[in-house]
Amino acid sequence: MKKDILDMDSLSVNEIHSILDMAVNMREISERPIKKVPTLRGKTVILFFYEPSTRTKLSFDIAAKRLSADSLSISGSMSSLVKGETLLDTAKNLEAMNPDIVILRHSYAGAPHFLARHLKASVINAGDGTHAHPTQALLDMVSVRQRKGSLEGLKVAIIGDIAHSRVARSNCVGFTKMGSQVTLAGPPTMIPQGIESLGVRVAPTVDDAIEGADAVMMLRIQKERQKDTLMSTEREYARYFGLNLKRLERAKPDVLVMHPGPMNRGVEIDPEVADGPYSIILDQVTNGVAVRMALLLLVSGGNRNVDSD
Ligand code: CP
């Protein structure tokens, strides 16, 4: 049994395969007329989000409810954090309520790891600073594998603000582990030094990165994490680093266009690409629920019976 899901580094290739397989089964539950199984009845899941979220928070909540767990959520601004309580004191208080699983999103890299060391409950990282967003990477991998059959040997381009993106970091580790070739591109000010140590290539231009790609993942500029302005204007950014139909012609004819959301339409991605035939952006969201159901099951003891009531 896996107690915590903290980053992609701590998941083996076999564990990733097993999570992706479980997610396919979980997706089937979400397509039933009655989208609920009793598997996690009696379990308590706390969603603790210190940063804003639409997709991750809602999909964890839906995932818990589809598995019949009791889910409760609290946001940073509504918690006693604003009265000066430390994360450790918060963790001890959470522990006193005996939850089974705590889902944490936090602006500090390592916050979920810290919580995991202090809680008997399982901790799942829902995004920590610029460090990791493992559940996003897993749902991205499910979405690509579903269309391509395998991740082995695929060319995956990740474009944009790599330096501030936990999504990029987790996807670099995840896709590389599964045998894909990952190429990064973006403004030089947004490409971290030494990122090649993750086994990825940095392309000199976006066009170069997209050439022959099986999947292109666009990222937004994380203004909230940039201390200084690292770009000139949005119009200029779109011209040099944005994805439009013309630029996409360089990719394979059956390319998949991805974005973790939220999108800045007209900046990193043209609306006609985001809403076009190559886009699997909303499928990523659907798979987000399935992957999070699989992870709740995994930390609760595995892929048990998921028949309906
Ligand atoms: N992809 C993602 O993490 O989206 P949210 O910030 O809306 O959860």
mmCIF file of N, CA, C and O in Angstrom, residues 199-290:
data_model
loop_
_atom_site.group_PDB
_atom_site.id
_atom_site.type_symbol
_atom_site.label_atom_id
_atom_site.label_comp_id
_atom_site.label_asym_id
_atom_site.label_seq_id
_atom_site.Cartn_x
_atom_site.Cartn_y
_atom_site.Cartn_z
ATOM 1 N N GLY A 199 16.370 14.799 -17.889
ATOM 2 C CA GLY A 199 16.346 13.908 -19.052
ATOM 3 C C GLY A 199 15.585 14.494 -20.225
ATOM 4 O O GLY A 199 15.152 13.757 -21.117
ATOM 5 N N VAL A 200 15.393 15.823 -20.212
ATOM 6 C CA VAL A 200 14.641 16.478 -21.286
ATOM 7 C C VAL A 200 15.583 17.336 -22.129
ATOM 8 O O VAL A 200 16.701 17.638 -21.710
ATOM 9 N N ARG A 201 15.097 17.740 -23.322
ATOM 10 C CA ARG A 201 15.875 18.613 -24.204
ATOM 11 C C ARG A 201 15.258 20.011 -24.170
ATOM 12 O O ARG A 201 14.029 20.134 -24.083
ATOM 13 N N VAL A 202 16.077 21.037 -24.236
ATOM 14 C CA VAL A 202 15.568 22.407 -24.367
ATOM 15 C C VAL A 202 15.783 22.829 -25.814
ATOM 16 O O VAL A 202 16.914 22.818 -26.316
ATOM 17 N N ALA A 203 14.682 23.172 -26.516
ATOM 18 C CA ALA A 203 14.772 23.568 -27.923
ATOM 19 C C ALA A 203 15.034 25.070 -28.019
ATOM 20 O O ALA A 203 14.582 25.836 -27.160
ATOM 21 N N PRO A 204 15.726 25.503 -29.084
ATOM 22 C CA PRO A 204 16.019 26.935 -29.217
ATOM 23 C C PRO A 204 14.783 27.775 -29.529
ATOM 24 O O PRO A 204 14.723 28.952 -29.196
ATOM 25 N N THR A 205 13.785 27.156 -30.198
ATOM 26 C CA THR A 205 12.564 27.893 -30.544
ATOM 27 C C THR A 205 11.346 26.992 -30.315
ATOM 28 O O THR A 205 11.469 25.767 -30.244
ATOM 29 N N VAL A 206 10.191 27.633 -30.261
ATOM 30 C CA VAL A 206 8.940 26.872 -30.123
ATOM 31 C C VAL A 206 8.723 26.008 -31.373
ATOM 32 O O VAL A 206 8.334 24.841 -31.274
ATOM 33 N N ASP A 207 9.001 26.571 -32.553
ATOM 34 C CA ASP A 207 8.842 25.813 -33.806
ATOM 35 C C ASP A 207 9.675 24.534 -33.766
ATOM 36 O O ASP A 207 9.219 23.463 -34.173
ATOM 37 N N ASP A 208 10.880 24.645 -33.277
ATOM 38 C CA ASP A 208 11.777 23.481 -33.185
ATOM 39 C C ASP A 208 11.181 22.424 -32.243
ATOM 40 O O ASP A 208 11.183 21.230 -32.553
ATOM 41 N N ALA A 209 10.653 22.876 -31.120
ATOM 42 C CA ALA A 209 10.085 21.930 -30.134
ATOM 43 C C ALA A 209 8.870 21.197 -30.693
ATOM 44 O O ALA A 209 8.651 20.018 -30.417
ATOM 45 N N ILE A 210 8.081 21.910 -31.493
ATOM 46 C CA ILE A 210 6.821 21.336 -32.005
ATOM 47 C C ILE A 210 7.056 20.383 -33.175
ATOM 48 O O ILE A 210 6.240 19.494 -33.435
ATOM 49 N N GLU A 211 8.172 20.534 -33.871
ATOM 50 C CA GLU A 211 8.477 19.732 -35.069
ATOM 51 C C GLU A 211 8.307 18.223 -34.779
ATOM 52 O O GLU A 211 8.989 17.670 -33.911
ATOM 53 N N GLY A 212 7.376 17.589 -35.445
ATOM 54 C CA GLY A 212 7.188 16.136 -35.315
ATOM 55 C C GLY A 212 6.610 15.687 -33.976
ATOM 56 O O GLY A 212 6.642 14.494 -33.654
ATOM 57 N N ALA A 213 6.040 16.629 -33.207
ATOM 58 C CA ALA A 213 5.530 16.258 -31.870
ATOM 59 C C ALA A 213 4.242 15.435 -31.961
ATOM 60 O O ALA A 213 3.400 15.662 -32.827
ATOM 61 N N ASP A 214 4.112 14.451 -31.041
ATOM 62 C CA ASP A 214 2.869 13.688 -30.891
ATOM 63 C C ASP A 214 1.893 14.414 -29.974
ATOM 64 O O ASP A 214 0.687 14.235 -30.080
ATOM 65 N N ALA A 215 2.433 15.172 -29.039
ATOM 66 C CA ALA A 215 1.591 15.934 -28.104
ATOM 67 C C ALA A 215 2.279 17.256 -27.795
ATOM 68 O O ALA A 215 3.502 17.298 -27.633
ATOM 69 N N VAL A 216 1.474 18.320 -27.758
ATOM 70 C CA VAL A 216 2.001 19.648 -27.426
ATOM 71 C C VAL A 216 1.219 20.167 -26.228
ATOM 72 O O VAL A 216 -0.007 20.299 -26.285
ATOM 73 N N MET A 217 1.942 20.423 -25.141
ATOM 74 C CA MET A 217 1.307 20.911 -23.914
ATOM 75 C C MET A 217 1.664 22.386 -23.726
ATOM 76 O O MET A 217 2.831 22.732 -23.615
ATOM 77 N N MET A 218 0.646 23.231 -23.734
ATOM 78 C CA MET A 218 0.880 24.672 -23.569
ATOM 79 C C MET A 218 0.655 25.057 -22.101
ATOM 80 O O MET A 218 -0.259 24.546 -21.449
ATOM 81 N N LEU A 219 1.492 25.962 -21.599
ATOM 82 C CA LEU A 219 1.388 26.406 -20.204
ATOM 83 C C LEU A 219 1.153 27.897 -20.149
ATOM 84 O O LEU A 219 1.692 28.644 -20.969
ATOM 85 N N ARG A 220 0.404 28.334 -19.158
ATOM 86 C CA ARG A 220 0.205 29.783 -19.008
ATOM 87 C C ARG A 220 1.400 30.384 -18.281
ATOM 88 O O ARG A 220 2.180 29.672 -17.631
ATOM 89 N N ILE A 221 1.512 31.705 -18.390
ATOM 90 C CA ILE A 221 2.563 32.417 -17.659
ATOM 91 C C ILE A 221 2.082 32.570 -16.225
ATOM 92 O O ILE A 221 0.998 33.099 -15.975
ATOM 93 N N GLN A 222 2.876 32.089 -15.272
ATOM 94 C CA GLN A 222 2.461 32.094 -13.862
ATOM 95 C C GLN A 222 2.850 33.431 -13.223
ATOM 96 O O GLN A 222 3.811 33.498 -12.452
ATOM 97 N N LYS A 223 2.088 34.478 -13.577
ATOM 98 C CA LYS A 223 2.432 35.821 -13.091
ATOM 99 C C LYS A 223 2.489 35.871 -11.566
ATOM 100 O O LYS A 223 3.270 36.619 -10.987
ATOM 101 N N GLU A 224 1.646 35.080 -10.916
ATOM 102 C CA GLU A 224 1.587 35.123 -9.453
ATOM 103 C C GLU A 224 2.870 34.606 -8.813
ATOM 104 O O GLU A 224 3.108 34.826 -7.625
ATOM 105 N N ARG A 225 3.714 33.880 -9.574
ATOM 106 C CA ARG A 225 4.961 33.351 -9.014
ATOM 107 C C ARG A 225 6.190 34.103 -9.508
ATOM 108 O O ARG A 225 7.310 33.794 -9.123
ATOM 109 N N GLN A 226 6.009 35.076 -10.422
ATOM 110 C CA GLN A 226 7.160 35.806 -10.954
ATOM 111 C C GLN A 226 7.413 37.050 -10.114
ATOM 112 O O GLN A 226 6.515 37.868 -9.934
ATOM 113 N N LYS A 227 8.642 37.160 -9.600
ATOM 114 C CA LYS A 227 8.981 38.343 -8.788
ATOM 115 C C LYS A 227 9.106 39.568 -9.694
ATOM 116 O O LYS A 227 8.694 40.663 -9.361
ATOM 117 N N ASP A 228 9.729 39.396 -10.870
ATOM 118 C CA ASP A 228 9.863 40.488 -11.833
ATOM 119 C C ASP A 228 9.084 40.105 -13.081
ATOM 120 O O ASP A 228 8.840 38.926 -13.330
ATOM 121 N N THR A 229 8.722 41.105 -13.888
ATOM 122 C CA THR A 229 8.052 40.804 -15.143
ATOM 123 C C THR A 229 9.068 40.203 -16.101
ATOM 124 O O THR A 229 10.099 40.813 -16.384
ATOM 125 N N LEU A 230 8.782 38.984 -16.578
ATOM 126 C CA LEU A 230 9.753 38.265 -17.410
ATOM 127 C C LEU A 230 9.361 38.269 -18.886
ATOM 128 O O LEU A 230 9.947 37.579 -19.683
ATOM 129 N N MET A 231 8.350 39.060 -19.245
ATOM 130 C CA MET A 231 7.940 39.128 -20.650
ATOM 131 C C MET A 231 7.606 40.576 -20.997
ATOM 132 O O MET A 231 7.384 41.394 -20.104
ATOM 133 N N SER A 232 7.577 40.872 -22.295
ATOM 134 C CA SER A 232 7.271 42.237 -22.703
ATOM 135 C C SER A 232 5.764 42.461 -22.716
ATOM 136 O O SER A 232 5.188 42.920 -21.739
ATOM 137 N N THR A 233 5.105 42.103 -23.803
ATOM 138 C CA THR A 233 3.650 42.271 -23.854
ATOM 139 C C THR A 233 3.008 40.937 -24.195
ATOM 140 O O THR A 233 3.662 40.038 -24.744
ATOM 141 N N GLU A 234 1.720 40.811 -23.920
ATOM 142 C CA GLU A 234 1.011 39.561 -24.230
ATOM 143 C C GLU A 234 0.986 39.324 -25.742
ATOM 144 O O GLU A 234 1.103 38.199 -26.208
ATOM 145 N N ARG A 235 0.842 40.428 -26.497
ATOM 146 C CA ARG A 235 0.807 40.308 -27.955
ATOM 147 C C ARG A 235 2.138 39.741 -28.479
ATOM 148 O O ARG A 235 2.163 38.859 -29.326
ATOM 149 N N GLU A 236 3.229 40.245 -27.920
ATOM 150 C CA GLU A 236 4.542 39.769 -28.349
ATOM 151 C C GLU A 236 4.748 38.310 -27.925
ATOM 152 O O GLU A 236 5.305 37.492 -28.653
ATOM 153 N N TYR A 237 4.268 37.990 -26.709
ATOM 154 C CA TYR A 237 4.389 36.607 -26.221
ATOM 155 C C TYR A 237 3.660 35.659 -27.179
ATOM 156 O O TYR A 237 4.188 34.628 -27.585
ATOM 157 N N ALA A 238 2.412 36.048 -27.536
ATOM 158 C CA ALA A 238 1.608 35.207 -28.436
ATOM 159 C C ALA A 238 2.338 34.997 -29.757
ATOM 160 O O ALA A 238 2.335 33.888 -30.315
ATOM 161 N N ARG A 239 2.993 36.043 -30.251
ATOM 162 C CA ARG A 239 3.662 35.967 -31.560
ATOM 163 C C ARG A 239 4.833 34.972 -31.526
ATOM 164 O O ARG A 239 4.992 34.165 -32.427
ATOM 165 N N TYR A 240 5.625 35.032 -30.481
ATOM 166 C CA TYR A 240 6.837 34.206 -30.448
ATOM 167 C C TYR A 240 6.652 32.848 -29.760
ATOM 168 O O TYR A 240 7.355 31.897 -30.072
ATOM 169 N N PHE A 241 5.723 32.778 -28.805
ATOM 170 C CA PHE A 241 5.637 31.556 -27.980
ATOM 171 C C PHE A 241 4.237 30.933 -27.943
ATOM 172 O O PHE A 241 4.054 29.870 -27.359
ATOM 173 N N GLY A 242 3.251 31.606 -28.549
ATOM 174 C CA GLY A 242 1.883 31.088 -28.510
ATOM 175 C C GLY A 242 1.653 30.009 -29.559
ATOM 176 O O GLY A 242 2.367 29.925 -30.565
ATOM 177 N N LEU A 243 0.635 29.165 -29.315
ATOM 178 C CA LEU A 243 0.308 28.095 -30.264
ATOM 179 C C LEU A 243 -0.863 28.533 -31.133
ATOM 180 O O LEU A 243 -1.956 28.810 -30.636
ATOM 181 N N ASN A 244 -0.599 28.596 -32.449
ATOM 182 C CA ASN A 244 -1.664 28.884 -33.411
ATOM 183 C C ASN A 244 -1.682 27.758 -34.449
ATOM 184 O O ASN A 244 -0.805 26.885 -34.438
ATOM 185 N N LEU A 245 -2.693 27.765 -35.319
ATOM 186 C CA LEU A 245 -2.846 26.663 -36.283
ATOM 187 C C LEU A 245 -1.642 26.546 -37.206
ATOM 188 O O LEU A 245 -1.203 25.448 -37.550
ATOM 189 N N LYS A 246 -1.073 27.685 -37.606
ATOM 190 C CA LYS A 246 0.078 27.681 -38.521
ATOM 191 C C LYS A 246 1.254 26.958 -37.872
ATOM 192 O O LYS A 246 1.900 26.105 -38.479
ATOM 193 N N ARG A 247 1.507 27.325 -36.632
ATOM 194 C CA ARG A 247 2.646 26.723 -35.918
ATOM 195 C C ARG A 247 2.423 25.221 -35.699
ATOM 196 O O ARG A 247 3.351 24.427 -35.750
ATOM 197 N N LEU A 248 1.148 24.855 -35.474
ATOM 198 C CA LEU A 248 0.817 23.461 -35.180
ATOM 199 C C LEU A 248 1.050 22.539 -36.389
ATOM 200 O O LEU A 248 1.205 21.336 -36.225
ATOM 201 N N GLU A 249 1.110 23.127 -37.596
ATOM 202 C CA GLU A 249 1.343 22.312 -38.807
ATOM 203 C C GLU A 249 2.672 21.559 -38.741
ATOM 204 O O GLU A 249 2.880 20.585 -39.446
ATOM 205 N N ARG A 250 3.590 22.029 -37.906
ATOM 206 C CA ARG A 250 4.900 21.371 -37.791
ATOM 207 C C ARG A 250 4.811 20.035 -37.032
ATOM 208 O O ARG A 250 5.705 19.204 -37.119
ATOM 209 N N ALA A 251 3.755 19.877 -36.255
ATOM 210 C CA ALA A 251 3.602 18.652 -35.444
ATOM 211 C C ALA A 251 3.103 17.507 -36.321
ATOM 212 O O ALA A 251 2.793 17.696 -37.500
ATOM 213 N N LYS A 252 3.018 16.300 -35.738
ATOM 214 C CA LYS A 252 2.464 15.150 -36.470
ATOM 215 C C LYS A 252 0.998 15.449 -36.831
ATOM 216 O O LYS A 252 0.311 16.188 -36.105
ATOM 217 N N PRO A 253 0.479 14.839 -37.909
ATOM 218 C CA PRO A 253 -0.911 15.117 -38.322
ATOM 219 C C PRO A 253 -1.942 14.748 -37.257
ATOM 220 O O PRO A 253 -3.030 15.312 -37.220
ATOM 221 N N ASP A 254 -1.601 13.783 -36.389
ATOM 222 C CA ASP A 254 -2.554 13.377 -35.343
ATOM 223 C C ASP A 254 -2.116 13.910 -33.967
ATOM 224 O O ASP A 254 -2.343 13.274 -32.928
ATOM 225 N N VAL A 255 -1.521 15.092 -33.976
ATOM 226 C CA VAL A 255 -1.016 15.680 -32.717
ATOM 227 C C VAL A 255 -2.155 15.905 -31.712
ATOM 228 O O VAL A 255 -3.306 16.155 -32.102
ATOM 229 N N LEU A 256 -1.813 15.812 -30.434
ATOM 230 C CA LEU A 256 -2.757 16.124 -29.356
ATOM 231 C C LEU A 256 -2.347 17.460 -28.745
ATOM 232 O O LEU A 256 -1.172 17.650 -28.402
ATOM 233 N N VAL A 257 -3.298 18.374 -28.611
ATOM 234 C CA VAL A 257 -3.017 19.667 -27.976
ATOM 235 C C VAL A 257 -3.563 19.628 -26.553
ATOM 236 O O VAL A 257 -4.733 19.291 -26.342
ATOM 237 N N MET A 258 -2.700 19.984 -25.597
ATOM 238 C CA MET A 258 -3.070 19.882 -24.179
ATOM 239 C C MET A 258 -2.822 21.207 -23.454
ATOM 240 O O MET A 258 -1.990 22.011 -23.872
ATOM 241 N N HIS A 259 -3.540 21.381 -22.370
ATOM 242 C CA HIS A 259 -3.327 22.547 -21.501
ATOM 243 C C HIS A 259 -3.892 22.162 -20.130
ATOM 244 O O HIS A 259 -5.021 21.669 -20.053
ATOM 245 N N PRO A 260 -3.131 22.390 -19.048
ATOM 246 C CA PRO A 260 -3.661 21.993 -17.731
ATOM 247 C C PRO A 260 -4.759 22.929 -17.231
ATOM 248 O O PRO A 260 -5.494 22.566 -16.312
ATOM 249 N N GLY A 261 -4.867 24.139 -17.846
ATOM 250 C CA GLY A 261 -5.801 25.149 -17.357
ATOM 251 C C GLY A 261 -5.267 25.808 -16.094
ATOM 252 O O GLY A 261 -4.427 25.220 -15.410
ATOM 253 N N PRO A 262 -5.707 26.998 -15.785
ATOM 254 C CA PRO A 262 -6.586 27.828 -16.609
ATOM 255 C C PRO A 262 -5.841 28.399 -17.808
ATOM 256 O O PRO A 262 -4.655 28.692 -17.716
ATOM 257 N N MET A 263 -6.574 28.542 -18.943
ATOM 258 C CA MET A 263 -5.956 29.048 -20.177
ATOM 259 C C MET A 263 -6.053 30.561 -20.251
ATOM 260 O O MET A 263 -7.038 31.139 -19.791
ATOM 261 N N ASN A 264 -5.058 31.159 -20.869
ATOM 262 C CA ASN A 264 -5.162 32.573 -21.261
ATOM 263 C C ASN A 264 -5.285 32.577 -22.780
ATOM 264 O O ASN A 264 -4.286 32.572 -23.501
ATOM 265 N N ARG A 265 -6.537 32.557 -23.250
ATOM 266 C CA ARG A 265 -6.797 32.498 -24.694
ATOM 267 C C ARG A 265 -6.207 33.722 -25.391
ATOM 268 O O ARG A 265 -6.318 34.842 -24.877
ATOM 269 N N GLY A 266 -5.581 33.485 -26.514
ATOM 270 C CA GLY A 266 -4.994 34.592 -27.270
ATOM 271 C C GLY A 266 -3.599 34.952 -26.784
ATOM 272 O O GLY A 266 -2.940 35.802 -27.368
ATOM 273 N N VAL A 267 -3.147 34.317 -25.698
ATOM 274 C CA VAL A 267 -1.776 34.557 -25.225
ATOM 275 C C VAL A 267 -0.964 33.296 -25.552
ATOM 276 O O VAL A 267 -0.337 33.227 -26.596
ATOM 277 N N GLU A 268 -1.019 32.276 -24.697
ATOM 278 C CA GLU A 268 -0.231 31.063 -24.993
ATOM 279 C C GLU A 268 -0.936 30.128 -25.983
ATOM 280 O O GLU A 268 -0.306 29.228 -26.540
ATOM 281 N N ILE A 269 -2.244 30.323 -26.190
ATOM 282 C CA ILE A 269 -2.976 29.430 -27.116
ATOM 283 C C ILE A 269 -4.091 30.205 -27.812
ATOM 284 O O ILE A 269 -4.825 30.959 -27.165
ATOM 285 N N ASP A 270 -4.194 30.015 -29.134
ATOM 286 C CA ASP A 270 -5.272 30.643 -29.904
ATOM 287 C C ASP A 270 -6.578 29.908 -29.623
ATOM 288 O O ASP A 270 -6.571 28.670 -29.538
ATOM 289 N N PRO A 271 -7.694 30.616 -29.535
ATOM 290 C CA PRO A 271 -8.977 29.941 -29.307
ATOM 291 C C PRO A 271 -9.269 28.861 -30.345
ATOM 292 O O PRO A 271 -9.798 27.803 -30.014
ATOM 293 N N GLU A 272 -8.888 29.091 -31.615
ATOM 294 C CA GLU A 272 -9.201 28.075 -32.653
ATOM 295 C C GLU A 272 -8.389 26.795 -32.450
ATOM 296 O O GLU A 272 -8.790 25.726 -32.922
ATOM 297 N N VAL A 273 -7.277 26.884 -31.732
ATOM 298 C CA VAL A 273 -6.516 25.671 -31.394
ATOM 299 C C VAL A 273 -7.119 25.033 -30.141
ATOM 300 O O VAL A 273 -7.336 23.828 -30.085
ATOM 301 N N ALA A 274 -7.411 25.866 -29.152
ATOM 302 C CA ALA A 274 -7.962 25.357 -27.885
ATOM 303 C C ALA A 274 -9.283 24.620 -28.104
ATOM 304 O O ALA A 274 -9.560 23.621 -27.432
ATOM 305 N N ASP A 275 -10.086 25.119 -29.037
ATOM 306 C CA ASP A 275 -11.407 24.526 -29.282
ATOM 307 C C ASP A 275 -11.418 23.642 -30.527
ATOM 308 O O ASP A 275 -12.481 23.167 -30.942
ATOM 309 N N GLY A 276 -10.269 23.438 -31.151
ATOM 310 C CA GLY A 276 -10.189 22.747 -32.436
ATOM 311 C C GLY A 276 -10.121 21.234 -32.307
ATOM 312 O O GLY A 276 -10.155 20.675 -31.203
ATOM 313 N N PRO A 277 -9.996 20.557 -33.449
ATOM 314 C CA PRO A 277 -10.074 19.085 -33.471
ATOM 315 C C PRO A 277 -8.895 18.378 -32.805
ATOM 316 O O PRO A 277 -8.997 17.205 -32.467
ATOM 317 N N TYR A 278 -7.774 19.061 -32.643
ATOM 318 C CA TYR A 278 -6.606 18.409 -32.025
ATOM 319 C C TYR A 278 -6.626 18.513 -30.501
ATOM 320 O O TYR A 278 -5.868 17.861 -29.813
ATOM 321 N N SER A 279 -7.498 19.370 -29.996
ATOM 322 C CA SER A 279 -7.502 19.656 -28.552
ATOM 323 C C SER A 279 -8.119 18.521 -27.741
ATOM 324 O O SER A 279 -9.208 18.035 -28.052
ATOM 325 N N ILE A 280 -7.422 18.116 -26.666
ATOM 326 C CA ILE A 280 -7.996 17.133 -25.727
ATOM 327 C C ILE A 280 -8.090 17.768 -24.327
ATOM 328 O O ILE A 280 -8.059 17.076 -23.314
ATOM 329 N N ILE A 281 -8.191 19.104 -24.325
ATOM 330 C CA ILE A 281 -8.118 19.846 -23.059
ATOM 331 C C ILE A 281 -9.263 19.463 -22.102
ATOM 332 O O ILE A 281 -9.034 19.268 -20.904
ATOM 333 N N LEU A 282 -10.469 19.318 -22.632
ATOM 334 C CA LEU A 282 -11.582 18.962 -21.733
ATOM 335 C C LEU A 282 -11.551 17.477 -21.368
ATOM 336 O O LEU A 282 -12.015 17.085 -20.291
ATOM 337 N N ASP A 283 -10.957 16.673 -22.247
ATOM 338 C CA ASP A 283 -10.772 15.250 -21.926
ATOM 339 C C ASP A 283 -9.792 15.115 -20.749
ATOM 340 O O ASP A 283 -9.941 14.225 -19.901
ATOM 341 N N GLN A 284 -8.802 16.006 -20.691
ATOM 342 C CA GLN A 284 -7.873 16.015 -19.551
ATOM 343 C C GLN A 284 -8.671 16.228 -18.254
ATOM 344 O O GLN A 284 -8.390 15.593 -17.233
ATOM 345 N N VAL A 285 -9.645 17.119 -18.306
ATOM 346 C CA VAL A 285 -10.446 17.405 -17.106
ATOM 347 C C VAL A 285 -11.259 16.174 -16.700
ATOM 348 O O VAL A 285 -11.312 15.804 -15.524
ATOM 349 N N THR A 286 -11.868 15.516 -17.694
ATOM 350 C CA THR A 286 -12.636 14.283 -17.410
ATOM 351 C C THR A 286 -11.723 13.237 -16.770
ATOM 352 O O THR A 286 -12.084 12.594 -15.773
ATOM 353 N N ASN A 287 -10.531 13.080 -17.351
ATOM 354 C CA ASN A 287 -9.591 12.093 -16.801
ATOM 355 C C ASN A 287 -9.061 12.505 -15.429
ATOM 356 O O ASN A 287 -8.585 11.657 -14.668
ATOM 357 N N GLY A 288 -9.153 13.798 -15.112
ATOM 358 C CA GLY A 288 -8.733 14.274 -13.789
ATOM 359 C C GLY A 288 -9.548 13.622 -12.685
ATOM 360 O O GLY A 288 -9.013 13.231 -11.634
ATOM 361 N N VAL A 289 -10.852 13.479 -12.913
ATOM 362 C CA VAL A 289 -11.705 12.824 -11.914
ATOM 363 C C VAL A 289 -11.288 11.353 -11.785
ATOM 364 O O VAL A 289 -11.115 10.827 -10.679
ATOM 365 N N ALA A 290 -11.087 10.694 -12.940
ATOM 366 C CA ALA A 290 -10.755 9.256 -12.944
ATOM 367 C C ALA A 290 -9.427 8.996 -12.231
ATOM 368 O O ALA A 290 -9.320 8.070 -11.412
#
